[in-house]
Amino acid sequence: MKTSSTRSQNTFADWPLWLVLLLAAAIRLSFLNAMELWWDEFVTLGRSLPAIPALLSGLMYQSPSAVSTDCSPPLHHLLVHAALQFGREGAIIRLPSVIFGCLSIACLMGLCKRMYGRRCAFAGGLFCALSLFHVYYSRDIRWYGVYYGCALTALYALYRAVTEDKTWQWWLFSLAGAASLYASYVAAPSLAGVGLFVAGIVVGRFARGERREAKRLLLRAIVAFGLIILLYAPWLPAQYYAYLSFHGNGRTNAFVLTEFMRNVRFFLEYFYPGRFNRLYLALPLAAVGYLFALRREGKPGAWMILAWGLPPIAAAYVVKTDFSVSPKYVMSGFYLLAFGLAFGAEAVARLLDKALVFAKPRLRATACWGGVLALILTAAASNFRYTTFYQGKMTTDKGPLRQVALARNDINAVLYDNEHNFAFVGNWYLGDVFPQASGRFGRAYKRYYLLSVGHLSPAWARTLFKTQSFDVLVGGLVNRAPIPVIPDKAGQFRYADDFRDFKLFHDAFATDNVTATLGGGGLVPADMTRPGTILYAFSLADAPNPTGARVGLTAQCMKRNAFFPDASATVLAGSDPDHLTPIGRLDALSPPGPPKKSAGWHGTYTRTASYEIPARVLDGPIVYVAVTVSDGTREGQVKTTEVAIEIDCPGPPPDPTTVPRRQWRTILANLAPGQRPAGGAAVSPGRLAAFSRDPDVFPPDTASGLGGPDDRQAFLAAHPGISPVHVIRDAAGAPLLELYDPWLADPNLHLAGDARMRVSLGEPPLGYAAPGNMRPTLATFAGTPLPLSCGLPSQATAVYARQGRSSIIARELFDAGHFAPGDFYAMRDVRILPDAAALTCMGKKDCQATYRLTAPYPMKRLVVTSYPSVFGDAARRNRCSLSVSANGRPFETVFTLRSQGSGTWENSGNHPFVDAVPLPQGTTDVRVRLGMVTDGSQWYSGPRLPMTFEITLDTSGMPPMPRATGELVNATPGGLPVALRFPDTPPSTFDRLRPGLTVTPWMRPFFR
């Protein structure tokens, strides 16, 4: 029996193992927030956000989701769900993966220690702790870290249970084994493998005549594995469903030796291969390790490890699926390599110990431990690219979405061309910046951004800017509900929508959680976890005594492998919007039913239905029709692709001008007071402008702000290139009235020379914003001076406010459409590559370009996001350098990117260098210098990846702006034109959306 003193001595002797564990935790916790989210992590987040019952149901039956299917059991999702209750920061939601990733290292070391001592445990633990492959998957918001933490705990417990046979060890194995099943379906073949291995031990003991020991082991193993099955039983239907869903008739993965070698090298070096291929060391060392362990087996360790690790890899090669499953991502291969290297390092250390038999014991011990350390460092270091790894240099949508947030100006909503994928990413980052379509939409005019991953170019929205993966379009939604019922010559009114544009927002009396799938067409819930409803209102003022009405639905149904979806579309009708009666329901099994009803059939088919509106509903002045769409709880879909409402109206059709006149009156009634067109001398930002194209139908009217044809021509001359947000047409399609939103095209107020205008803002402004100008510009509002620019690049925007975060943000672009040579304060021997959107030198000369940014208020901090690239010349001469000067002081180098002699373009200009530079107190003048050596050095900056200078300002001394109405005067000397706008929300720089790791001065020695 061990005394407390003996246990303390053993624990103290384990200090190298505790040090390895602390090192592993430190590496995995460092800069945890800087790592960008990628799509599979968003899948996990999308499946983890719902309430727990919906979360479990969604994973069990792969319910429709804004992300995609997720073939994982719920343990990791439940842990992420719990983490999300404390915030959405990356460091919080990655914490479960980090904890279980470190647990896997602890269990691996514990198992190695039990087999061959502390030195072997140190080797295996150090390899995992330093491996960037393991670091990545211990921080990834996926099941890997949690599963392998549970799986290795179970393996460790089983090894001790088989060799020591203590009750608590069997209990731990059962609990950890069940947890591993709830973490990943990969656990099933692993548990089956170790189960067969234990059965082999039982058979071996019977063969050796150890009947009592064999029966005891058999009984305990049956109880332990039975408990695992019992604990996992509630999830067995889900595992069977997952098998039905993902099993396919595709080909199995063929074993290819070269692919196997690439996978092992990926384990060793992750994405950072060096000149020395670590395979040449790691594979022989692991082979020696397993030969050493298998030949010396006195306890069932190495064989058990192989029985645990090989079955999942075999399953990845053997099981047929409809998609590719790389054995690399099963990851048990990585742990088999880790165990092999630990055993191999121990074997080498023992050989070294024998070779130094005549040396002093302390020297022999030091040499053996040093040899183990050298072997593992050589095999596991991944070229020590930790600083590159931490910077999160991967292209994501986070930075472009920050551009969307910075460009906001009285935008009421963000919409997407496909609500099922990219919308989740957009809402994750912009959910607290813009209202979402998943909320209730009223009938007031709404300005919106359309984020299109399909790069749509619809006529009804204007492209604001393009990013690497999506386009940003801007538009306005004018609502014209209730819709007047005007019968045609045949005495019938028909309304239809195929949901290929945003017509639903124009015509809906109200919407709740619905939107359209542009391009493909379809009415879908914006938040797929709950139903969405669109409510139509049809006015019968011009069609009294209708004789009948009906609603037609068309839906596209899709069935996957297992079950028919339970999604549906329900039609309701009534004369009161708050009390509607269901009149029909369309689902995947609606008559005449699917082409085939067998469980294994999968495919897509279309169903249509028509439902009569009760006659009593037609007695009121307005008919309300609602369509509620639900995506259900099982995979598959029933997507409503068309809604058609027909109303029979006998009698002669009304005057053809009735429809446009009623539409105009309805639109005016739906506009908010601050949105309605208004005449007069005062300019009111945010108001629309309306002009008659046919004075006979729409005479100019000052009271409603409706201008005439001459007013329209003057407006178009002042706003070149502007398009109407809504056009009222006659029956032949000719325009009768046009509605414009000048603030969509340009949110700024423009003053030429010493011009002045009277401005009414409704309430005192929070501050003001102005585009950059290389010359000082000044305006006054209600007598208050407004310094706009003391000298800024033309692609800069300055925002000044007493509330929020005042800043100057300059996006300097080098492409042909945006480059402004006048933005440089000074330049020498530089040239632009407009097709590549890059700045470089003229031939082999050294060159530089300098920007100057000045402000009327003190500058506190500069953050530069840049995209340098150098060609790896053999002489290693090429380099890019960034330097900063404050208030005319000497330039100080922030960083230098030097050639590594690779013979290729290095950094490739696709990954951001983000550097923060604190500025001395009282700084009002900052100069940024871009230095290059030869034309083998470039700074990239284009619309998709813009170089950005961000300066935070101290505007605490800014005078207040108490007046909401006053005269805006251009007070710039020399008559220079000015532009400015008054933001309606406190300014923000949205630092949380800045991509990559922001390198501060104390970090610079390590990262630059």
Coordinates of N, CA and C in Angstrom, one line a residue, residues 127 131-133 262-280 334 337 378-385:
F127 N 5.1 15.5 -28.0 CA 4.7 15.5 -29.5 C 3.3 16.1 -29.7
S131 N 2.5 19.7 -31.6 CA 2.0 19.4 -32.9 C 0.9 20.5 -33.3
L132 N 1.2 21.2 -34.4 CA 0.2 22.2 -34.9 C -1.1 21.5 -35.3
F133 N -1.0 20.3 -35.8 CA -2.2 19.5 -36.2 C -3.1 19.4 -35.0
R262 N 1.2 11.4 -47.5 CA 0.9 12.8 -47.4 C 0.1 13.0 -46.1
N263 N -0.8 12.1 -45.8 CA -1.6 12.3 -44.6 C -0.7 12.3 -43.3
V264 N 0.3 11.3 -43.3 CA 1.2 11.3 -42.2 C 2.1 12.6 -42.1
R265 N 2.5 13.1 -43.2 CA 3.3 14.3 -43.2 C 2.4 15.5 -42.8
F266 N 1.1 15.4 -43.1 CA 0.2 16.5 -42.6 C 0.1 16.4 -41.1
F267 N 0.1 15.2 -40.6 CA 0.1 15.1 -39.1 C 1.3 15.7 -38.5
L268 N 2.4 15.6 -39.2 CA 3.7 16.1 -38.6 C 3.9 17.6 -38.8
E269 N 3.5 18.1 -40.0 CA 3.9 19.5 -40.3 C 2.7 20.4 -40.6
Y270 N 1.5 19.8 -40.5 CA 0.3 20.6 -40.8 C 0.4 21.3 -42.1
F271 N 0.2 22.6 -42.2 CA 0.3 23.3 -43.5 C 1.6 23.9 -43.7
Y272 N 2.6 23.6 -42.9 CA 3.9 24.3 -43.0 C 5.1 23.3 -43.2
P273 N 5.1 22.7 -44.4 CA 6.2 21.8 -44.7 C 7.5 22.5 -44.9
G274 N 8.6 22.0 -44.3 CA 9.9 22.6 -44.5 C 10.8 21.9 -45.4
R275 N 12.0 22.3 -45.5 CA 12.9 21.6 -46.4 C 13.2 20.2 -46.0
F276 N 13.2 19.9 -44.7 CA 13.5 18.6 -44.2 C 12.1 17.9 -44.0
N277 N 11.9 16.8 -44.7 CA 10.7 16.0 -44.6 C 10.7 15.1 -43.4
R278 N 9.9 15.5 -42.4 CA 10.0 14.8 -41.1 C 9.5 13.3 -41.2
L279 N 8.9 13.0 -42.3 CA 8.5 11.6 -42.5 C 9.7 10.6 -42.4
Y280 N 10.9 11.1 -42.9 CA 12.1 10.3 -42.9 C 12.6 10.0 -41.5
F334 N -3.5 9.9 -36.2 CA -2.6 10.9 -35.5 C -2.1 10.3 -34.2
L337 N 0.2 7.5 -34.5 CA 1.6 8.0 -34.7 C 2.2 8.5 -33.4
T378 N 12.4 17.4 -33.1 CA 12.7 17.3 -34.5 C 11.4 16.8 -35.2
A379 N 10.7 15.9 -34.6 CA 9.6 15.3 -35.3 C 8.3 16.1 -35.2
A380 N 8.2 16.9 -34.1 CA 6.9 17.5 -33.8 C 6.8 19.0 -34.0
A381 N 7.9 19.7 -34.3 CA 7.9 21.1 -34.2 C 7.1 21.8 -35.3
S382 N 6.7 21.2 -36.4 CA 6.0 21.8 -37.4 C 6.7 23.1 -37.9
N383 N 8.0 23.0 -37.9 CA 8.8 24.2 -38.3 C 8.6 25.4 -37.5
F384 N 8.1 25.2 -36.3 CA 7.9 26.3 -35.3 C 7.2 27.5 -35.9
R385 N 6.1 27.2 -36.7 CA 5.4 28.3 -37.4 C 4.2 28.7 -36.5

